[in-house]
mmCIF file with all atom_site columns, C-alpha atoms in Angstrom:
data_model
loop_
_atom_site.group_PDB
_atom_site.id
_atom_site.type_symbol
_atom_site.label_atom_id
_atom_site.label_alt_id
_atom_site.label_comp_id
_atom_site.label_asym_id
_atom_site.label_entity_id
_atom_site.label_seq_id
_atom_site.pdbx_PDB_ins_code
_atom_site.Cartn_x
_atom_site.Cartn_y
_atom_site.Cartn_z
_atom_site.occupancy
_atom_site.B_iso_or_equiv
_atom_site.pdbx_formal_charge
_atom_site.auth_seq_id
_atom_site.auth_comp_id
_atom_site.auth_asym_id
_atom_site.auth_atom_id
_atom_site.pdbx_PDB_model_num
ATOM 1  C CA . UNK A 1 1  ? 80.861  79.213  127.332 1.00 63.00 ? 1  UNK A CA 1
ATOM 2  C CA . UNK A 1 2  ? 79.931  81.920  124.923 1.00 72.00 ? 2  UNK A CA 1
ATOM 3  C CA . UNK A 1 3  ? 77.928  79.735  122.911 1.00 72.00 ? 3  UNK A CA 1
ATOM 4  C CA . UNK A 1 4  ? 76.263  78.632  126.017 1.00 76.00 ? 4  UNK A CA 1
ATOM 5  C CA . UNK A 1 5  ? 75.312  81.974  127.336 1.00 80.00 ? 5  UNK A CA 1
ATOM 6  C CA . UNK A 1 6  ? 74.411  83.631  123.988 1.00 78.00 ? 6  UNK A CA 1
ATOM 7  C CA . UNK A 1 7  ? 73.492  80.289  121.550 1.00 80.00 ? 7  UNK A CA 1
ATOM 8  C CA . UNK A 1 8  ? 71.695  82.691  119.051 1.00 84.00 ? 8  UNK A CA 1
ATOM 9  C CA . UNK A 1 9  ? 74.649  84.893  118.529 1.00 89.00 ? 9  UNK A CA 1
ATOM 10 C CA . UNK A 1 10 ? 77.433  84.700  116.195 1.00 92.00 ? 10 UNK A CA 1
ATOM 11 C CA . UNK A 1 11 ? 80.911  84.032  117.558 1.00 93.00 ? 11 UNK A CA 1
ATOM 12 C CA . UNK A 1 12 ? 83.866  85.935  116.197 1.00 96.00 ? 12 UNK A CA 1
ATOM 13 C CA . UNK A 1 13 ? 87.736  85.517  117.388 1.00 96.00 ? 13 UNK A CA 1
ATOM 14 C CA . UNK A 1 14 ? 90.518  87.747  116.845 1.00 97.00 ? 14 UNK A CA 1
ATOM 15 C CA . UNK A 1 15 ? 93.823  85.721  116.282 1.00 98.00 ? 15 UNK A CA 1
ATOM 16 C CA . UNK A 1 16 ? 97.204  86.870  116.071 1.00 98.00 ? 16 UNK A CA 1
ATOM 17 C CA . UNK A 1 17 ? 99.284  83.696  114.498 1.00 98.00 ? 17 UNK A CA 1
ATOM 18 C CA . UNK A 1 18 ? 98.371  80.513  112.405 1.00 98.00 ? 18 UNK A CA 1
ATOM 19 C CA . UNK A 1 19 ? 98.407  78.640  115.695 1.00 98.00 ? 19 UNK A CA 1
ATOM 20 C CA . UNK A 1 20 ? 95.654  80.615  117.116 1.00 98.00 ? 20 UNK A CA 1
ATOM 21 C CA . UNK A 1 21 ? 93.645  80.445  113.761 1.00 98.00 ? 21 UNK A CA 1
ATOM 22 C CA . UNK A 1 22 ? 93.883  76.482  114.054 1.00 98.00 ? 22 UNK A CA 1
ATOM 23 C CA . UNK A 1 23 ? 92.557  76.767  117.770 1.00 97.00 ? 23 UNK A CA 1
ATOM 24 C CA . UNK A 1 24 ? 89.714  78.814  116.555 1.00 97.00 ? 24 UNK A CA 1
ATOM 25 C CA . UNK A 1 25 ? 88.955  76.380  113.598 1.00 97.00 ? 25 UNK A CA 1
ATOM 26 C CA . UNK A 1 26 ? 88.606  73.552  116.142 1.00 96.00 ? 26 UNK A CA 1
ATOM 27 C CA . UNK A 1 27 ? 86.506  75.574  118.372 1.00 94.00 ? 27 UNK A CA 1
ATOM 28 C CA . UNK A 1 28 ? 83.781  76.083  115.648 1.00 94.00 ? 28 UNK A CA 1
ATOM 29 C CA . UNK A 1 29 ? 83.530  79.885  115.765 1.00 95.00 ? 29 UNK A CA 1
ATOM 30 C CA . UNK A 1 30 ? 81.328  81.629  113.018 1.00 96.00 ? 30 UNK A CA 1
ATOM 31 C CA . UNK A 1 31 ? 84.121  84.234  111.636 1.00 98.00 ? 31 UNK A CA 1
ATOM 32 C CA . UNK A 1 32 ? 87.716  84.969  112.465 1.00 98.00 ? 32 UNK A CA 1
ATOM 33 C CA . UNK A 1 33 ? 89.602  88.277  112.526 1.00 98.00 ? 33 UNK A CA 1
ATOM 34 C CA . UNK A 1 34 ? 93.106  88.225  111.426 1.00 98.00 ? 34 UNK A CA 1
ATOM 35 C CA . UNK A 1 35 ? 94.921  90.854  113.801 1.00 96.00 ? 35 UNK A CA 1
ATOM 36 C CA . UNK A 1 36 ? 97.896  92.537  112.116 1.00 95.00 ? 36 UNK A CA 1
ATOM 37 C CA . UNK A 1 37 ? 98.789  89.504  109.492 1.00 96.00 ? 37 UNK A CA 1
ATOM 38 C CA . UNK A 1 38 ? 101.052 90.360  106.860 1.00 96.00 ? 38 UNK A CA 1
ATOM 39 C CA . UNK A 1 39 ? 99.551  89.534  103.141 1.00 96.00 ? 39 UNK A CA 1
ATOM 40 C CA . UNK A 1 40 ? 101.630 86.256  103.038 1.00 97.00 ? 40 UNK A CA 1
ATOM 41 C CA . UNK A 1 41 ? 100.166 85.135  106.346 1.00 97.00 ? 41 UNK A CA 1
ATOM 42 C CA . UNK A 1 42 ? 96.687  86.205  105.010 1.00 98.00 ? 42 UNK A CA 1
ATOM 43 C CA . UNK A 1 43 ? 97.188  84.219  102.072 1.00 98.00 ? 43 UNK A CA 1
ATOM 44 C CA . UNK A 1 44 ? 98.156  81.126  104.403 1.00 98.00 ? 44 UNK A CA 1
ATOM 45 C CA . UNK A 1 45 ? 95.277  81.556  106.648 1.00 98.00 ? 45 UNK A CA 1
ATOM 46 C CA . UNK A 1 46 ? 92.888  81.659  103.510 1.00 98.00 ? 46 UNK A CA 1
ATOM 47 C CA . UNK A 1 47 ? 94.262  78.400  102.348 1.00 98.00 ? 47 UNK A CA 1
ATOM 48 C CA . UNK A 1 48 ? 93.952  76.856  105.780 1.00 98.00 ? 48 UNK A CA 1
ATOM 49 C CA . UNK A 1 49 ? 90.285  77.860  106.412 1.00 98.00 ? 49 UNK A CA 1
ATOM 50 C CA . UNK A 1 50 ? 89.423  76.749  102.830 1.00 97.00 ? 50 UNK A CA 1
ATOM 51 C CA . UNK A 1 51 ? 86.229  78.578  103.040 1.00 96.00 ? 51 UNK A CA 1
ATOM 52 C CA . UNK A 1 52 ? 84.981  77.012  106.443 1.00 97.00 ? 52 UNK A CA 1
ATOM 53 C CA . UNK A 1 53 ? 84.506  80.223  108.122 1.00 98.00 ? 53 UNK A CA 1
ATOM 54 C CA . UNK A 1 54 ? 84.795  83.777  106.877 1.00 98.00 ? 54 UNK A CA 1
ATOM 55 C CA . UNK A 1 55 ? 88.023  85.716  107.716 1.00 98.00 ? 55 UNK A CA 1
ATOM 56 C CA . UNK A 1 56 ? 88.460  89.360  108.255 1.00 98.00 ? 56 UNK A CA 1
ATOM 57 C CA . UNK A 1 57 ? 91.410  91.337  108.237 1.00 97.00 ? 57 UNK A CA 1
ATOM 58 C CA . UNK A 1 58 ? 92.098  93.988  110.806 1.00 93.00 ? 58 UNK A CA 1
ATOM 59 C CA . UNK A 1 59 ? 95.213  96.204  111.451 1.00 91.00 ? 59 UNK A CA 1
ATOM 60 C CA . UNK A 1 60 ? 97.595  98.278  109.321 1.00 89.00 ? 60 UNK A CA 1
ATOM 61 C CA . UNK A 1 61 ? 94.914  99.031  106.820 1.00 89.00 ? 61 UNK A CA 1
ATOM 62 C CA . UNK A 1 62 ? 94.892  102.131 104.766 1.00 86.00 ? 62 UNK A CA 1
ATOM 63 C CA . UNK A 1 63 ? 94.544  103.391 101.258 1.00 85.00 ? 63 UNK A CA 1
ATOM 64 C CA . UNK A 1 64 ? 98.241  101.836 100.375 1.00 90.00 ? 64 UNK A CA 1
ATOM 65 C CA . UNK A 1 65 ? 97.506  98.418  101.886 1.00 91.00 ? 65 UNK A CA 1
ATOM 66 C CA . UNK A 1 66 ? 93.766  97.397  101.289 1.00 93.00 ? 66 UNK A CA 1
ATOM 67 C CA . UNK A 1 67 ? 94.214  96.758  97.696  1.00 95.00 ? 67 UNK A CA 1
ATOM 68 C CA . UNK A 1 68 ? 96.838  94.112  98.296  1.00 96.00 ? 68 UNK A CA 1
ATOM 69 C CA . UNK A 1 69 ? 94.912  92.882  101.490 1.00 96.00 ? 69 UNK A CA 1
ATOM 70 C CA . UNK A 1 70 ? 91.721  92.286  99.048  1.00 96.00 ? 70 UNK A CA 1
ATOM 71 C CA . UNK A 1 71 ? 93.806  90.252  96.652  1.00 97.00 ? 71 UNK A CA 1
ATOM 72 C CA . UNK A 1 72 ? 94.634  87.792  99.531  1.00 97.00 ? 72 UNK A CA 1
ATOM 73 C CA . UNK A 1 73 ? 91.224  86.048  99.634  1.00 97.00 ? 73 UNK A CA 1
ATOM 74 C CA . UNK A 1 74 ? 89.771  87.420  102.982 1.00 98.00 ? 74 UNK A CA 1
ATOM 75 C CA . UNK A 1 75 ? 85.994  87.991  103.079 1.00 98.00 ? 75 UNK A CA 1
ATOM 76 C CA . UNK A 1 76 ? 86.102  91.188  104.972 1.00 96.00 ? 76 UNK A CA 1
ATOM 77 C CA . UNK A 1 77 ? 88.499  94.138  105.600 1.00 96.00 ? 77 UNK A CA 1
ATOM 78 C CA . UNK A 1 78 ? 87.951  96.602  108.737 1.00 92.00 ? 78 UNK A CA 1
ATOM 79 C CA . UNK A 1 79 ? 89.536  99.824  108.274 1.00 86.00 ? 79 UNK A CA 1
ATOM 80 C CA . UNK A 1 80 ? 89.792  101.505 111.739 1.00 75.00 ? 80 UNK A CA 1
ATOM 81 C CA . UNK A 1 81 ? 91.588  104.434 110.006 1.00 69.00 ? 81 UNK A CA 1
ATOM 82 C CA . UNK A 1 82 ? 88.099  105.586 109.230 1.00 68.00 ? 82 UNK A CA 1
ATOM 83 C CA . UNK A 1 83 ? 87.424  106.519 112.543 1.00 69.00 ? 83 UNK A CA 1
ATOM 84 C CA . UNK A 1 84 ? 90.385  106.572 114.379 1.00 69.00 ? 84 UNK A CA 1
ATOM 85 C CA . UNK A 1 85 ? 91.373  110.210 114.496 1.00 73.00 ? 85 UNK A CA 1
ATOM 86 C CA . UNK A 1 86 ? 88.104  111.764 113.821 1.00 76.00 ? 86 UNK A CA 1
ATOM 87 C CA . UNK A 1 87 ? 87.187  114.697 115.907 1.00 79.00 ? 87 UNK A CA 1
ATOM 88 C CA . UNK A 1 88 ? 83.387  115.024 117.246 1.00 80.00 ? 88 UNK A CA 1
ATOM 89 C CA . UNK A 1 89 ? 81.453  117.800 115.810 1.00 84.00 ? 89 UNK A CA 1
ATOM 90 C CA . UNK A 1 90 ? 79.013  119.478 118.272 1.00 85.00 ? 90 UNK A CA 1
ATOM 91 C CA . UNK A 1 91 ? 75.614  119.768 116.968 1.00 84.00 ? 91 UNK A CA 1
ATOM 92 C CA . UNK A 1 92 ? 72.323  121.146 118.072 1.00 85.00 ? 92 UNK A CA 1
ATOM 93 C CA . UNK A 1 93 ? 68.854  120.362 116.415 1.00 84.00 ? 93 UNK A CA 1
ATOM 94 C CA . UNK A 1 94 ? 65.543  122.905 117.397 1.00 84.00 ? 94 UNK A CA 1
ATOM 95 C CA . UNK A 1 95 ? 62.365  121.747 116.201 1.00 83.00 ? 95 UNK A CA 1
ATOM 96 C CA . UNK A 1 96 ? 59.209  123.862 115.930 1.00 85.00 ? 96 UNK A CA 1
ATOM 97 C CA . UNK A 1 97 ? 56.158  122.384 116.051 1.00 86.00 ? 97 UNK A CA 1
ATOM 98 C CA . UNK A 1 98 ? 53.239  124.230 114.703 1.00 78.00 ? 98 UNK A CA 1
#
C-alpha cells in the first residue's frame, strides 16, 4: 500500500526479530531497521540479508556499544542518545537593516 501511494519514496521498515526481517525481505523494502537487536542477532541479520538491502541498527546505541555494533557488518547506526535528553535553548536574533 505504501509503494502504491508514494512510488518514488524509499520504504524503510523497522523489525524486532529475524522472522519480521524475513517478511520485510520478501516484501521488497528498501532499508530495514533492526530495533534493539543484540550483536549476535545483528550478525545473523547481516548474513540473512546478504547485502540485498541496507541494514540500520537502532536501540541501545551509546559510546560503549557503538564499536561492537559497527563490527557486525550493518550499514547504518542510529544514535538516539544524541538528542534524547537534550534541552532546548531559547535564542533570539535581531537584524538591523541599514
